[in-house]
Amino acid sequence: MEGIRQKIEQHVASGAYQERVESLRANGTRGIIINAGGPKLITNLIVTLKVLREVWKSTLPVEVVYQGAAEMDAATVTGLLKHFAPLRVYDIQATLHPVADLYTRHVELRSYTGKVFSLLQTQFKEALLLDADSMPLQQPDFFFQHPEYLAHGSLFFPDAWTHAVRDEAFSTFGLDPGSTREKLTAGKSYGRRDTESGQFVIDVCRHLDALEYVFWINAYPAMYQSYMWGDKDSFGLGFASAGKASHFIQVAVPPAGVFKWTLDMLLIKATGARVPGWQLIGFLQHDSWGRPAFLHRTINKYRLDETPSALQLISAPMPRKWVEYYLAHENQGPTRGVPWDYVVPDSAFQRLSINPAVHRTHEGNDPHDEKASLLSGPCPAVTFLDYWQMRESSLPIDRNLELEQTCLPFLGRMLGEAGLSEYQEKGWIENPQLQFLNAECLESVGHAAPNPIPAMGMGDLLKPPVEGPFVVAVRAAYEALDWLHAHADEFPIVKGKV
């Protein structure tokens, strides 16, 4: 391994490396990379592409990367090009490393090793890399305009877990665990989570050297598979190996959990009884302002041969203390998921919803009645308070500008003049969740039982009092799966056996 590292160092310092970078800069463009092959992942790919093209109206070119001839067929490629161009489809196993003699020992380009290698084969100078089951919830161009991305050329997203990467993962690749962690953590703002690599933005030209190190780390995964999970945190290690730890940037806001109700997968530790609970089936990633960014169905992916599990509950961003008490396999709480699933009790959530009833008072109330005075005016106070609590909690409820405008005087009476001025100055009117997105609320630790975290039912989203982009994208994903059922003959690979 050390010999390969030395070869990478020599290559990065060479004129040949600079020619690679300049060629990519001159001829490349900005685009999206999705690694997908075989029935299940192509099904998820098509759902994601439908949302990209039809909801977000994205015209960014897409590279679809599969791993071996068994994962793709010519008719499916034709169907993809017909419906989702501009698009390039290719077999990563039919490609060679740009530097012929860098790896003398065979590297098997499958799973996440092939995924990482697609970053060295891309024609894009800037790329949004997506897992096939990670669906953007914003216009993709937005992520390339993120201030931290523009400054550093990278934007990654957090996992639920903290410090799941063992020290040996650092030392195996010649890095000091303590100082490297400290440098990488600096790029996470108040966040402390490991990386969830189902989606990230990378300036390939700027960080081609770091990506060479990332591939080096992933080339022989058996060497470290007991030290960390797959490719997730290899990106931070790759940046550190290239001397670029300060340019590894990760959104600080932790993911929300997406859950479904299960009947016998929650174990009560004291009795051994199995009871109903909420099973984690995916993550809702946020941008740096706490707004929905990606829906990643990490556990429950779309399949053509069965109805996908309903997304029944979405939590607020999951605090570290809550994750370590309820969700982690070796958790501190009285229950855990079985056989090897992430399942939490219903009591771990505070269910929120919007009361659609319009509760108004009238100007004729007794002026000496303080409560009546607070509620007077045209604002539907109960509805607004429900709505505002959900927005403060970073639950994915879309904005209702008409409701906010109508109720601003009511909010001002609640907060007082000084409080309203602070809200306006800090941007909490537009983004009230920002006041709670900080280390104290999200990254504190302790052994006492944490408070339940806010959550909302998906039924509230699919028949919402507020219609907006997030709701439209989630609904469009289900409609895309229905569309695929009707057009499956155009994509033969999705009808194969998994």
Coordinates of C-alpha atoms in Angstrom, one line a residue:
M1 CA 0.0 0.0 0.0
E2 CA 2.8 2.4 0.8
G3 CA 4.3 1.8 -2.6
I4 CA 1.1 2.9 -4.3
R5 CA 0.9 5.9 -2.1
Q6 CA 4.4 7.0 -3.2
K7 CA 3.3 6.5 -6.9
I8 CA 0.3 8.7 -6.3
E9 CA 2.5 11.4 -4.8
Q10 CA 4.9 11.2 -7.7
H11 CA 2.0 11.3 -10.2
V12 CA 0.3 14.3 -8.5
A13 CA 3.6 16.2 -8.7
S14 CA 4.1 15.4 -12.4
G15 CA 3.3 17.2 -15.6
A16 CA 1.0 14.3 -16.7
Y17 CA -1.2 15.0 -13.7
Q18 CA -1.5 18.7 -14.6
E19 CA -2.4 17.7 -18.1
R20 CA -5.2 15.6 -16.8
V21 CA -6.5 18.5 -14.8
E22 CA -6.3 21.0 -17.6
S23 CA -7.9 18.7 -20.1
L24 CA -10.8 18.2 -17.7
R25 CA -11.1 21.9 -17.0
A26 CA -11.1 22.7 -20.7
N27 CA -13.4 20.0 -22.0
G28 CA -15.5 19.1 -19.0
T29 CA -18.8 20.4 -17.8
R30 CA -21.0 20.2 -14.7
G31 CA -23.1 17.1 -14.2
I32 CA -24.6 14.3 -12.1
I33 CA -23.0 10.8 -11.6
I34 CA -25.3 7.9 -10.6
N35 CA -23.9 4.5 -10.1
A36 CA -26.6 2.0 -10.9
G37 CA -27.0 -1.5 -12.5
G38 CA -29.3 -4.5 -12.2
P39 CA -33.0 -4.6 -11.6
K40 CA -33.3 -2.9 -8.2
L41 CA -30.8 -0.1 -8.7
I42 CA -32.0 0.7 -12.2
T43 CA -35.6 0.9 -10.8
N44 CA -34.4 3.5 -8.3
L45 CA -32.3 5.3 -11.0
I46 CA -35.4 5.8 -13.2
V47 CA -37.4 7.2 -10.3
T48 CA -34.6 9.6 -9.5
L49 CA -34.2 10.6 -13.1
K50 CA -38.0 11.2 -13.5
V51 CA -37.9 13.6 -10.5
L52 CA -34.8 15.3 -11.8
R53 CA -36.1 15.9 -15.3
E54 CA -39.8 16.5 -14.6
V55 CA -40.0 18.1 -11.1
W56 CA -36.8 20.0 -11.0
K57 CA -36.6 20.6 -14.7
S58 CA -32.8 19.8 -14.5
T59 CA -31.0 19.8 -17.8
L60 CA -27.7 18.8 -16.3
P61 CA -26.1 15.8 -18.1
V62 CA -26.0 12.6 -16.2
E63 CA -23.5 9.7 -16.3
V64 CA -25.1 6.3 -15.4
V65 CA -22.3 3.9 -14.4
Y66 CA -22.9 0.2 -14.1
Q67 CA -20.6 -2.6 -13.1
G68 CA -20.3 -5.4 -15.7
A69 CA -22.4 -6.7 -18.6
A70 CA -24.9 -8.5 -16.4
E71 CA -26.1 -5.2 -14.9
M72 CA -27.3 -3.6 -18.1
D73 CA -28.7 -4.4 -21.6
A74 CA -28.8 -2.4 -24.8
A75 CA -32.6 -2.0 -24.8
T76 CA -32.5 -0.4 -21.3
V77 CA -29.7 2.0 -22.5
T78 CA -31.9 3.0 -25.4
G79 CA -34.8 3.6 -23.1
L80 CA -32.7 5.7 -20.7
L81 CA -31.4 7.8 -23.6
K82 CA -34.9 8.3 -25.0
H83 CA -36.5 9.6 -21.8
F84 CA -33.7 11.2 -19.8
A85 CA -31.1 12.7 -22.2
P86 CA -28.5 14.2 -22.0
L87 CA -27.2 11.0 -20.6
R88 CA -24.1 8.8 -20.9
V89 CA -24.2 5.1 -19.9
Y90 CA -21.0 3.1 -19.5
D91 CA -19.5 0.0 -17.9
I92 CA -17.0 1.0 -15.2
Q93 CA -15.4 -2.5 -15.5
A94 CA -14.5 -1.8 -19.1
T95 CA -12.4 1.2 -18.2
L96 CA -8.7 1.5 -17.2
H97 CA -7.1 3.8 -14.7
P98 CA -5.8 6.9 -16.4
V99 CA -2.3 6.1 -15.0
A100 CA -1.5 2.7 -16.4
D101 CA 1.2 1.5 -14.0
L102 CA -0.3 2.9 -10.7
Y103 CA -1.9 -0.3 -9.6
T104 CA 0.0 -3.5 -10.5
R105 CA -2.2 -5.7 -8.4
H106 CA -5.8 -6.2 -9.8
V107 CA -8.5 -4.0 -8.4
E108 CA -12.0 -5.4 -8.6
L109 CA -14.3 -2.6 -9.7
R110 CA -17.5 -3.5 -8.0
S111 CA -19.7 -2.1 -5.2
Y112 CA -18.3 1.1 -3.7
T113 CA -14.9 0.5 -5.2
G114 CA -16.4 1.0 -8.6
K115 CA -18.5 3.9 -7.4
V116 CA -15.4 5.8 -6.3
F117 CA -13.6 4.9 -9.5
S118 CA -16.4 6.6 -11.5
L119 CA -15.0 9.9 -10.1
L120 CA -11.7 9.2 -11.9
Q121 CA -13.5 8.3 -15.1
T122 CA -16.0 11.2 -15.2
Q123 CA -16.1 13.8 -18.0
F124 CA -17.4 16.3 -15.5
K125 CA -15.2 18.9 -14.0
E126 CA -17.8 19.4 -11.2
A127 CA -20.1 16.6 -10.2
L128 CA -23.0 15.8 -7.9
L129 CA -22.6 12.1 -7.2
L130 CA -25.8 10.3 -6.2
D131 CA -26.6 6.8 -5.1
A132 CA -29.5 5.6 -7.3
D133 CA -31.9 5.7 -4.3
S134 CA -31.0 9.3 -3.2
M135 CA -33.5 11.7 -4.6
P136 CA -32.8 15.5 -4.7
L137 CA -35.4 17.6 -3.0
Q138 CA -34.1 20.9 -4.5
Q139 CA -33.0 22.0 -7.9
P140 CA -29.5 20.4 -8.3
D141 CA -27.8 23.5 -9.5
F142 CA -28.4 25.0 -6.0
F143 CA -25.8 22.7 -4.5
F144 CA -23.1 23.9 -6.8
Q145 CA -23.8 27.5 -5.5
H146 CA -23.5 26.6 -1.8
P147 CA -21.1 29.2 -0.3
E148 CA -18.9 26.5 1.3
Y149 CA -18.7 24.5 -1.9
L150 CA -17.7 27.6 -3.8
A151 CA -15.0 28.3 -1.2
H152 CA -13.6 24.8 -0.8
G153 CA -14.8 22.7 -3.7
S154 CA -16.6 20.0 -1.7
L155 CA -19.9 19.5 0.1
F156 CA -20.7 16.3 1.9
F157 CA -23.6 15.3 4.1
P158 CA -23.6 13.7 7.6
D159 CA -24.6 10.2 8.8
A160 CA -26.6 9.7 11.9
W161 CA -23.6 8.1 13.7
T162 CA -20.6 9.7 15.4
H163 CA -17.1 8.2 15.5
A164 CA -18.0 4.9 14.0
V165 CA -14.6 5.0 12.3
R166 CA -11.9 3.3 14.4
D167 CA -8.5 4.7 14.9
E168 CA -7.0 1.8 12.8
A169 CA -8.7 3.3 9.7
F170 CA -6.5 6.3 10.0
S171 CA -3.3 4.6 11.0
T172 CA -3.7 2.0 8.2
F173 CA -3.2 4.8 5.7
G174 CA -0.5 6.7 7.5
L175 CA -2.7 9.3 9.3
D176 CA -2.6 10.3 12.9
P177 CA -6.1 9.6 14.3
G178 CA -6.3 12.5 16.7
S179 CA -5.0 15.4 14.6
T180 CA -6.7 14.1 11.5
R181 CA -10.1 13.9 13.2
E182 CA -9.6 17.4 14.5
K183 CA -8.9 18.8 11.1
L184 CA -11.8 17.0 9.4
T185 CA -14.1 18.0 12.2
A186 CA -13.3 21.7 11.6
G187 CA -15.0 21.4 8.2
K188 CA -18.2 20.2 9.9
S189 CA -19.0 23.5 11.7
Y190 CA -20.9 22.5 14.9
G191 CA -21.6 19.0 13.4
R192 CA -19.7 16.0 14.7
R193 CA -21.2 13.1 12.6
D194 CA -19.5 10.7 10.3
T195 CA -20.2 10.9 6.5
E196 CA -23.2 9.5 4.6
S197 CA -21.8 9.3 1.1
G198 CA -25.1 8.7 -0.8
Q199 CA -24.8 12.2 -2.1
F200 CA -22.1 14.8 -2.3
V201 CA -20.8 17.6 -4.5
I202 CA -17.2 17.7 -5.7
D203 CA -15.0 19.9 -7.8
V204 CA -13.2 17.1 -9.6
C205 CA -10.6 19.4 -11.2
R206 CA -9.7 21.0 -7.9
H207 CA -9.6 17.8 -6.0
L208 CA -8.5 15.2 -8.5
D209 CA -5.5 14.5 -6.2
A210 CA -7.7 13.8 -3.2
L211 CA -9.9 11.5 -5.3
E212 CA -6.8 9.5 -6.3
Y213 CA -6.2 8.9 -2.6
V214 CA -9.9 8.1 -2.0
F215 CA -9.7 5.4 -4.7
W216 CA -6.4 4.1 -3.2
I217 CA -8.2 3.7 0.1
N218 CA -11.1 1.9 -1.5
A219 CA -9.1 -0.3 -4.0
Y220 CA -8.6 -3.1 -1.5
P221 CA -11.5 -2.9 1.0
A222 CA -10.7 -6.1 2.8
M223 CA -7.8 -4.2 4.4
Y224 CA -10.1 -2.0 6.5
Q225 CA -13.6 -3.4 6.4
S226 CA -13.6 -3.9 10.1
Y227 CA -12.5 -0.3 10.8
M228 CA -15.2 1.7 9.0
W229 CA -18.4 1.2 6.9
G230 CA -17.8 1.0 3.2
D231 CA -16.7 4.1 1.3
K232 CA -18.5 6.6 3.6
D233 CA -15.6 8.1 5.5
S234 CA -13.0 7.2 3.0
F235 CA -13.5 10.6 1.4
G236 CA -12.4 12.5 4.5
L237 CA -9.4 10.2 4.8
G238 CA -8.6 10.8 1.1
F239 CA -8.7 14.6 1.5
A240 CA -6.5 14.2 4.6
S241 CA -4.0 12.0 2.7
A242 CA -3.7 14.7 0.0
G243 CA -3.0 17.3 2.7
K244 CA -6.4 18.9 2.1
A245 CA -8.3 18.1 5.3
S246 CA -9.2 21.8 5.6
H247 CA -11.1 21.6 2.3
F248 CA -13.3 18.6 3.4
I249 CA -16.6 20.4 4.1
Q250 CA -19.7 18.6 5.5
V251 CA -23.2 20.1 6.2
A252 CA -23.5 20.4 10.0
V253 CA -27.3 19.7 10.2
P254 CA -27.7 15.9 11.0
P255 CA -30.2 13.8 8.9
A256 CA -33.8 13.3 9.9
G257 CA -35.0 9.7 10.0
V258 CA -37.6 8.2 7.8
F259 CA -39.5 5.4 9.5
K260 CA -42.2 2.7 9.0
W261 CA -44.2 0.9 11.6
T262 CA -43.3 -2.7 12.3
L263 CA -44.9 -5.2 14.6
D264 CA -42.2 -7.3 16.2
M265 CA -38.8 -5.8 15.5
L266 CA -38.3 -3.8 18.7
L267 CA -36.7 -5.8 21.6
I268 CA -37.3 -4.8 25.2
K269 CA -33.9 -5.6 26.7
A270 CA -35.1 -6.4 30.2
T271 CA -37.7 -9.0 29.2
G272 CA -36.6 -10.2 25.8
A273 CA -40.1 -9.4 24.4
R274 CA -40.6 -8.2 20.9
V275 CA -43.0 -5.3 20.5
P276 CA -44.1 -2.9 17.7
G277 CA -41.9 0.1 16.9
W278 CA -40.7 2.5 14.2
Q279 CA -38.1 1.0 11.8
L280 CA -35.6 3.3 10.1
I281 CA -35.8 2.9 6.3
G282 CA -33.9 6.0 5.2
F283 CA -32.6 9.5 5.8
L284 CA -33.8 13.0 4.9
Q285 CA -30.7 15.1 4.4
H286 CA -30.8 18.9 4.8
D287 CA -28.9 21.8 3.4
S288 CA -27.0 24.1 5.8
W289 CA -30.2 26.0 6.5
G290 CA -32.2 23.0 7.7
R291 CA -34.2 22.7 4.5
P292 CA -34.9 19.3 2.8
A293 CA -32.1 18.5 0.4
F294 CA -32.2 14.7 -0.4
L295 CA -34.4 11.7 0.4
H296 CA -32.1 8.7 0.7
R297 CA -34.0 5.3 0.9
T298 CA -31.0 3.6 2.4
I299 CA -32.8 0.4 3.6
N300 CA -36.1 0.3 1.7
K301 CA -35.5 0.8 -2.0
Y302 CA -38.0 0.9 -4.8
R303 CA -38.6 -2.5 -6.5
L304 CA -40.7 -3.3 -9.5
D305 CA -41.8 -6.7 -8.2
E306 CA -43.2 -5.4 -4.9
T307 CA -45.0 -2.4 -3.4
P308 CA -42.5 -0.2 -1.6
S309 CA -43.0 0.3 2.1
A310 CA -44.8 3.5 2.9
L311 CA -42.7 6.3 4.4
Q312 CA -45.0 6.7 7.4
L313 CA -43.1 9.0 9.7
I314 CA -40.4 11.7 9.3
S315 CA -38.5 13.0 12.3
A316 CA -36.8 16.3 12.9
P317 CA -32.9 16.3 12.5
M318 CA -31.8 13.5 14.9
P319 CA -29.8 14.8 17.9
R320 CA -26.7 12.8 18.8
K321 CA -27.9 12.0 22.3
W322 CA -31.2 10.7 20.9
V323 CA -29.4 8.5 18.3
E324 CA -27.1 7.0 20.9
Y325 CA -29.9 6.3 23.3
Y326 CA -32.6 4.9 21.0
L327 CA -31.2 4.1 17.5
A328 CA -27.7 2.8 17.6
H329 CA -27.2 -1.0 17.8
E330 CA -25.2 -0.7 21.0
N331 CA -27.5 2.0 22.4
Q332 CA -28.0 3.2 26.0
G333 CA -31.8 2.9 26.1
P334 CA -34.1 0.1 27.2
T335 CA -34.9 -1.1 23.7
R336 CA -33.1 -2.0 20.5
G337 CA -34.0 -3.1 17.0
V338 CA -33.8 -6.8 16.0
P339 CA -32.5 -8.8 14.3
W340 CA -30.1 -6.1 13.1
D341 CA -32.4 -3.2 12.4
Y342 CA -32.7 0.3 13.6
V343 CA -36.1 0.4 15.5
V344 CA -37.2 2.9 18.1
P345 CA -40.3 3.0 20.4
D346 CA -43.2 5.3 19.7
S347 CA -42.5 7.2 22.9
A348 CA -39.2 8.5 21.3
F349 CA -41.3 10.9 19.1
Q350 CA -43.4 13.9 19.7
R351 CA -46.0 13.8 16.9
L352 CA -46.8 17.2 15.4
S353 CA -49.5 18.0 12.9
I354 CA -51.2 21.1 11.5
N355 CA -54.8 21.7 12.6
P356 CA -56.5 22.8 9.4
A357 CA -59.4 24.5 11.3
V358 CA -59.4 28.2 11.1
H359 CA -59.4 29.7 14.6
R360 CA -59.9 33.4 14.6
T361 CA -61.0 35.9 17.2
H362 CA -62.8 39.1 16.5
E363 CA -61.9 42.7 17.0
G364 CA -64.8 43.1 19.4
N365 CA -63.1 41.2 22.2
D366 CA -62.7 42.8 25.6
P367 CA -59.5 45.0 25.3
H368 CA -58.7 44.2 29.0
D369 CA -58.6 40.5 28.3
E370 CA -54.8 39.8 27.6
K371 CA -55.4 36.4 25.9
A372 CA -58.1 37.8 23.7
S373 CA -55.9 40.8 22.8
L374 CA -53.1 38.4 21.8
L375 CA -55.4 36.4 19.6
S376 CA -57.3 39.2 18.0
G377 CA -57.1 39.7 14.2
P378 CA -57.5 37.7 11.1
C379 CA -54.7 35.1 11.9
P380 CA -55.9 31.5 12.3
A381 CA -53.9 31.3 15.6
V382 CA -54.1 27.6 16.3
T383 CA -53.2 26.6 12.7
F384 CA -50.3 29.1 12.7
L385 CA -48.9 27.9 16.0
D386 CA -48.9 24.3 14.8
Y387 CA -47.3 25.4 11.5
W388 CA -44.7 27.5 13.2
Q389 CA -43.7 24.7 15.7
M390 CA -43.2 22.3 12.8
R391 CA -41.0 24.8 10.9
E392 CA -39.0 25.6 14.1
S393 CA -38.4 21.8 14.4
S394 CA -37.0 21.6 10.8
L395 CA -39.8 19.2 9.8
P396 CA -40.2 19.2 6.0
I397 CA -43.4 21.3 5.9
D398 CA -43.3 23.7 3.0
R399 CA -43.7 27.4 3.6
N400 CA -47.1 29.1 3.5
L401 CA -46.2 32.7 2.8
E402 CA -49.8 33.8 2.9
L403 CA -50.3 32.4 6.4
E404 CA -47.0 33.9 7.6
Q405 CA -47.9 37.3 6.2
T406 CA -51.3 37.2 7.8
C407 CA -50.0 36.1 11.1
L408 CA -46.9 38.3 11.4
P409 CA -48.7 40.8 13.7
F410 CA -49.8 37.8 15.9
L411 CA -46.2 36.6 16.0
G412 CA -45.0 40.1 16.9
R413 CA -47.5 40.2 19.8
M414 CA -46.2 36.9 21.1
L415 CA -42.5 37.8 20.8
G416 CA -42.7 41.4 21.8
E417 CA -41.0 44.2 19.9
A418 CA -37.5 43.2 20.9
G419 CA -38.1 39.5 20.2
L420 CA -39.6 40.2 16.7
S421 CA -36.6 42.5 15.9
E422 CA -34.2 39.7 16.8
Y423 CA -36.1 37.2 14.6
Q424 CA -36.0 39.6 11.7
E425 CA -32.3 40.4 12.2
K426 CA -31.2 36.8 12.4
G427 CA -33.4 35.5 9.5
W428 CA -35.7 33.5 11.8
I429 CA -38.8 34.7 10.1
E430 CA -37.7 33.0 6.8
N431 CA -36.0 30.1 8.5
P432 CA -37.2 29.7 12.1
Q433 CA -35.4 26.4 12.4
L434 CA -32.0 28.1 12.4
Q435 CA -32.4 29.1 16.1
F436 CA -32.2 25.4 17.1
L437 CA -29.6 24.2 14.6
N438 CA -26.5 24.3 16.9
A439 CA -24.2 22.1 18.8
E440 CA -26.1 22.5 22.1
C441 CA -29.3 21.2 20.6
L442 CA -28.0 18.6 18.2
E443 CA -24.5 17.4 19.4
S444 CA -24.7 17.2 23.2
V445 CA -24.2 13.8 24.8
G446 CA -25.2 12.2 28.1
H447 CA -26.7 9.0 29.6
A448 CA -30.1 10.3 30.7
A449 CA -33.1 9.6 28.5
P450 CA -33.4 12.3 25.9
N451 CA -36.6 14.2 25.2
P452 CA -38.8 12.9 22.4
I453 CA -38.0 14.5 19.1
P454 CA -40.6 16.1 16.8
A455 CA -41.9 14.0 14.0
M456 CA -44.7 14.1 11.5
G457 CA -46.7 11.5 9.6
M458 CA -46.3 11.1 5.9
G459 CA -50.1 11.3 5.5
D460 CA -49.8 14.9 6.6
L461 CA -47.4 15.5 3.7
L462 CA -49.3 13.7 0.9
K463 CA -52.5 15.5 1.8
P464 CA -51.0 18.7 3.2
P465 CA -52.5 22.0 4.2
V466 CA -49.4 23.5 2.5
E467 CA -48.5 22.4 -1.0
G468 CA -44.8 22.9 -2.0
P469 CA -41.7 21.5 -3.6
F470 CA -41.0 18.8 -1.0
V471 CA -44.5 17.4 -1.2
V472 CA -44.4 17.5 -5.0
A473 CA -41.1 15.6 -5.2
V474 CA -42.2 12.9 -2.8
R475 CA -45.5 12.4 -4.6
A476 CA -43.7 12.4 -8.0
A477 CA -41.4 9.6 -6.9
Y478 CA -44.4 7.3 -6.3
E479 CA -45.9 8.4 -9.6
A480 CA -42.6 7.7 -11.3
L481 CA -42.7 4.1 -10.0
D482 CA -46.2 3.8 -11.5
W483 CA -44.9 5.2 -14.8
L484 CA -42.1 2.6 -14.8
H485 CA -44.7 -0.2 -14.4
A486 CA -46.4 1.0 -17.5
H487 CA -43.1 1.4 -19.5
A488 CA -41.2 -1.6 -18.1
D489 CA -40.9 -3.1 -21.6
E490 CA -38.6 -0.2 -22.5
F491 CA -36.2 -1.2 -19.6
P492 CA -35.9 -5.0 -19.7
I493 CA -33.3 -5.1 -17.0
V494 CA -35.8 -4.0 -14.3
K495 CA -37.9 -7.1 -14.9
G496 CA -34.9 -9.5 -14.2
K497 CA -34.5 -11.4 -11.1
V498 CA -32.8 -9.6 -8.3

